[in-house]
Short mmCIF file of N, CA and C in Angstrom, two decimals:
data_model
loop_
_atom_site.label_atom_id
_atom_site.label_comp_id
_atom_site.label_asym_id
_atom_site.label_seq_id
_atom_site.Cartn_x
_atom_site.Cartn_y
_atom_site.Cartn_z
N UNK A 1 0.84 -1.17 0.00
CA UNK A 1 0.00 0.00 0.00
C UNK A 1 0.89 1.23 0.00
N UNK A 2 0.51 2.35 -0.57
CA UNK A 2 0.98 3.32 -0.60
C UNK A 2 0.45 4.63 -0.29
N UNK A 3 -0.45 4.27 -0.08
CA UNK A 3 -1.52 5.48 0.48
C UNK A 3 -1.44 5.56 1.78
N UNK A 4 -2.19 6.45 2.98
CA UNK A 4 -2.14 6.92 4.31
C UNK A 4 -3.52 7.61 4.28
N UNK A 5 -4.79 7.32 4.81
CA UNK A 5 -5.45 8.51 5.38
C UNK A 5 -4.89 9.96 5.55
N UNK A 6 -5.47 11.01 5.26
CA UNK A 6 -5.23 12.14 5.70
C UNK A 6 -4.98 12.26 6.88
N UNK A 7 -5.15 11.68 7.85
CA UNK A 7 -4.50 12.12 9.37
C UNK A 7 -3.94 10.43 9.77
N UNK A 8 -2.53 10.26 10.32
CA UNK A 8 -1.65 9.52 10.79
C UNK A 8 -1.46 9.73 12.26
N UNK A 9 -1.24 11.09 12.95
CA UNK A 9 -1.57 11.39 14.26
C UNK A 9 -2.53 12.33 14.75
N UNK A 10 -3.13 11.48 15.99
CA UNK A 10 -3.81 13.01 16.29
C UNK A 10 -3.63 13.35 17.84
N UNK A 11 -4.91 14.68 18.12
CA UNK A 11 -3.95 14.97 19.79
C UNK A 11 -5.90 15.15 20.21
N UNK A 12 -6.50 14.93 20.77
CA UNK A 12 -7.54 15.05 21.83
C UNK A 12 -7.79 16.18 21.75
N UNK A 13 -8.83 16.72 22.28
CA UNK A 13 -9.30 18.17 22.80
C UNK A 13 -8.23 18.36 24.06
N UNK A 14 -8.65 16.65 24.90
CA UNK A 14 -8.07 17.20 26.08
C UNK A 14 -6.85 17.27 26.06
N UNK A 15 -6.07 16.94 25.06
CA UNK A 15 -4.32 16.65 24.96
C UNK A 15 -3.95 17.77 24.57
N UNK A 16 -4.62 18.49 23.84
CA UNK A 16 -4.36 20.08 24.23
C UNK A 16 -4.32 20.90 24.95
N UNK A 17 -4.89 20.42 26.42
CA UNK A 17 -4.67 20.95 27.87
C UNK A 17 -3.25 20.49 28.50
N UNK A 18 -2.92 20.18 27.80
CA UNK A 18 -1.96 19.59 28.79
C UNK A 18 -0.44 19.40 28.24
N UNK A 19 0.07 20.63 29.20
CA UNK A 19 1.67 21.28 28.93
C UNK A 19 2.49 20.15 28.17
N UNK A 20 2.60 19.02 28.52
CA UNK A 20 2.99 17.85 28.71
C UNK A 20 2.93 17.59 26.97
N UNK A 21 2.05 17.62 26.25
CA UNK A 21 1.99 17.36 24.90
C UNK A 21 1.79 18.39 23.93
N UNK A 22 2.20 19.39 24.24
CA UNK A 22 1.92 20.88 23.54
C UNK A 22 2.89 20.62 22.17
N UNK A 23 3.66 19.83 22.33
CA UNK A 23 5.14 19.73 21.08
C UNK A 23 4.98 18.16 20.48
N UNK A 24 4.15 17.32 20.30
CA UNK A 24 3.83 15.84 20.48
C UNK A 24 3.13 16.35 18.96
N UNK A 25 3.40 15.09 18.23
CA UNK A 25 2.77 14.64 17.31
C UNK A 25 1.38 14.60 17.40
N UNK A 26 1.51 13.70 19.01
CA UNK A 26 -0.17 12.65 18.63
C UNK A 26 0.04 11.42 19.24
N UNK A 27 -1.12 10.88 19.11
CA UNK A 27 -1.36 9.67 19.57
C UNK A 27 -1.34 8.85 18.07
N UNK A 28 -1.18 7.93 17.57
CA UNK A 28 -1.13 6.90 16.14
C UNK A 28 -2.93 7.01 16.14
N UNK A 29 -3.21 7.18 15.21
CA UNK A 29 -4.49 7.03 14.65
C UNK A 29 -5.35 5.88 14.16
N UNK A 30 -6.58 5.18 14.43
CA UNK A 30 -7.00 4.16 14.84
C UNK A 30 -6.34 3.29 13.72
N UNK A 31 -5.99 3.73 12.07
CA UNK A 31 -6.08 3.02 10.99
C UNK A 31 -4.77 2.93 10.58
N UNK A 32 -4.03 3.70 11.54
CA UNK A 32 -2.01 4.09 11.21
C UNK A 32 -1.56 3.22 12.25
N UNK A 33 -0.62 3.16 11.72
CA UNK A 33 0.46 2.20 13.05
C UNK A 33 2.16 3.48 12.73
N UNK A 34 2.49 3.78 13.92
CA UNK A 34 3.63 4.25 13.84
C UNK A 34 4.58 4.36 14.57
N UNK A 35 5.74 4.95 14.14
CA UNK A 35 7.09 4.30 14.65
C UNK A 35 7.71 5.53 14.76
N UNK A 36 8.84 5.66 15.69
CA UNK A 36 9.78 7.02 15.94
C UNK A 36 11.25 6.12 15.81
N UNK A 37 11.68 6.45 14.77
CA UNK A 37 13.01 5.27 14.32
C UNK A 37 13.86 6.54 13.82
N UNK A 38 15.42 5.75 13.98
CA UNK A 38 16.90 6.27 13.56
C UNK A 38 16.76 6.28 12.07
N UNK A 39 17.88 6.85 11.34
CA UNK A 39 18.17 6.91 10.30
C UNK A 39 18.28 5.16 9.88
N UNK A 40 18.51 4.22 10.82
CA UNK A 40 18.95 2.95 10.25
C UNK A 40 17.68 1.91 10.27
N UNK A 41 16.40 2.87 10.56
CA UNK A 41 15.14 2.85 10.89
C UNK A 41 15.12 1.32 12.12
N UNK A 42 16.04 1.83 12.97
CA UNK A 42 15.40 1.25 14.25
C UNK A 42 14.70 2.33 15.44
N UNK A 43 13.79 1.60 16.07
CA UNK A 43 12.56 1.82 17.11
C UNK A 43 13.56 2.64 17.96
N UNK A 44 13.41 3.94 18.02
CA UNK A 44 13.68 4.65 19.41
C UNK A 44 12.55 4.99 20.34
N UNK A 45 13.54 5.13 21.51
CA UNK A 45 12.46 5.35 23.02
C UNK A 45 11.60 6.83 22.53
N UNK A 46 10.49 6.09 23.21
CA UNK A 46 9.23 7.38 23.15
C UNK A 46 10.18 8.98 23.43
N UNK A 47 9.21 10.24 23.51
CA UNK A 47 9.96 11.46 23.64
C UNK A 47 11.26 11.49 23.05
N UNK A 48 11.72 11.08 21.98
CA UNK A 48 12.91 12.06 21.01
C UNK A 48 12.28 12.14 20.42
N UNK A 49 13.47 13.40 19.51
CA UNK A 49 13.20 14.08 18.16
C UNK A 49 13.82 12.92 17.58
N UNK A 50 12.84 12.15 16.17
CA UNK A 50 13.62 12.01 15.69
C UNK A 50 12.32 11.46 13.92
N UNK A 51 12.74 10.88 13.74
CA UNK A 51 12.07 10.79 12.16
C UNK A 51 11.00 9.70 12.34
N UNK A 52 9.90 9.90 12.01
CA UNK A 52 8.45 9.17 12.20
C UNK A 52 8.32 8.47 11.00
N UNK A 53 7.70 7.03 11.12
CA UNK A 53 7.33 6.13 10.29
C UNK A 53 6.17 5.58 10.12
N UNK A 54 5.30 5.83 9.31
CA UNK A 54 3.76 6.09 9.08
C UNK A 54 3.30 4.93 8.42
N UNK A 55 2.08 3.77 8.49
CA UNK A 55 1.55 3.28 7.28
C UNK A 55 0.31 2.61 7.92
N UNK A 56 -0.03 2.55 7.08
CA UNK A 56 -1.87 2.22 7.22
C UNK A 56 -2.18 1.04 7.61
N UNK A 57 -2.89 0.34 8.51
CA UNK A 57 -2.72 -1.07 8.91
C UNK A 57 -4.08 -1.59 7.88
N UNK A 58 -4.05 -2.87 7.97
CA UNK A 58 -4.99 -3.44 7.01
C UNK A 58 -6.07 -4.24 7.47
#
């Protein structure tokens, strides 16, 4: 597949209250599965910056 829904992450009403996720992507979206991986696209720990990996589950 090569396609993605228009939205991959999202953030709550209430996740907008809260200091804590003001800089956050999101939560993975019911139909996305995603990943925060290195350049060598391995799984890094939650909270870094680093390059997101998006795709549509089936």
């Amino acid at each position: 597949m090569t396609e993605l829904a228009p939205v991959a992450t999202l953030l709550t009403a209430d996740d907008h209250d809260d200091p804590a996720l003001a800089r956050s992507c999101g939560r993975a979206a019911a139909h996305a599965e995603v990943r925060v991986v290195d350049d060598r696209d391995h799984e890094l720990p939650t909270a870094r910056w680093a390059r997101s990996w998006c795709a549509a589950t089936t």
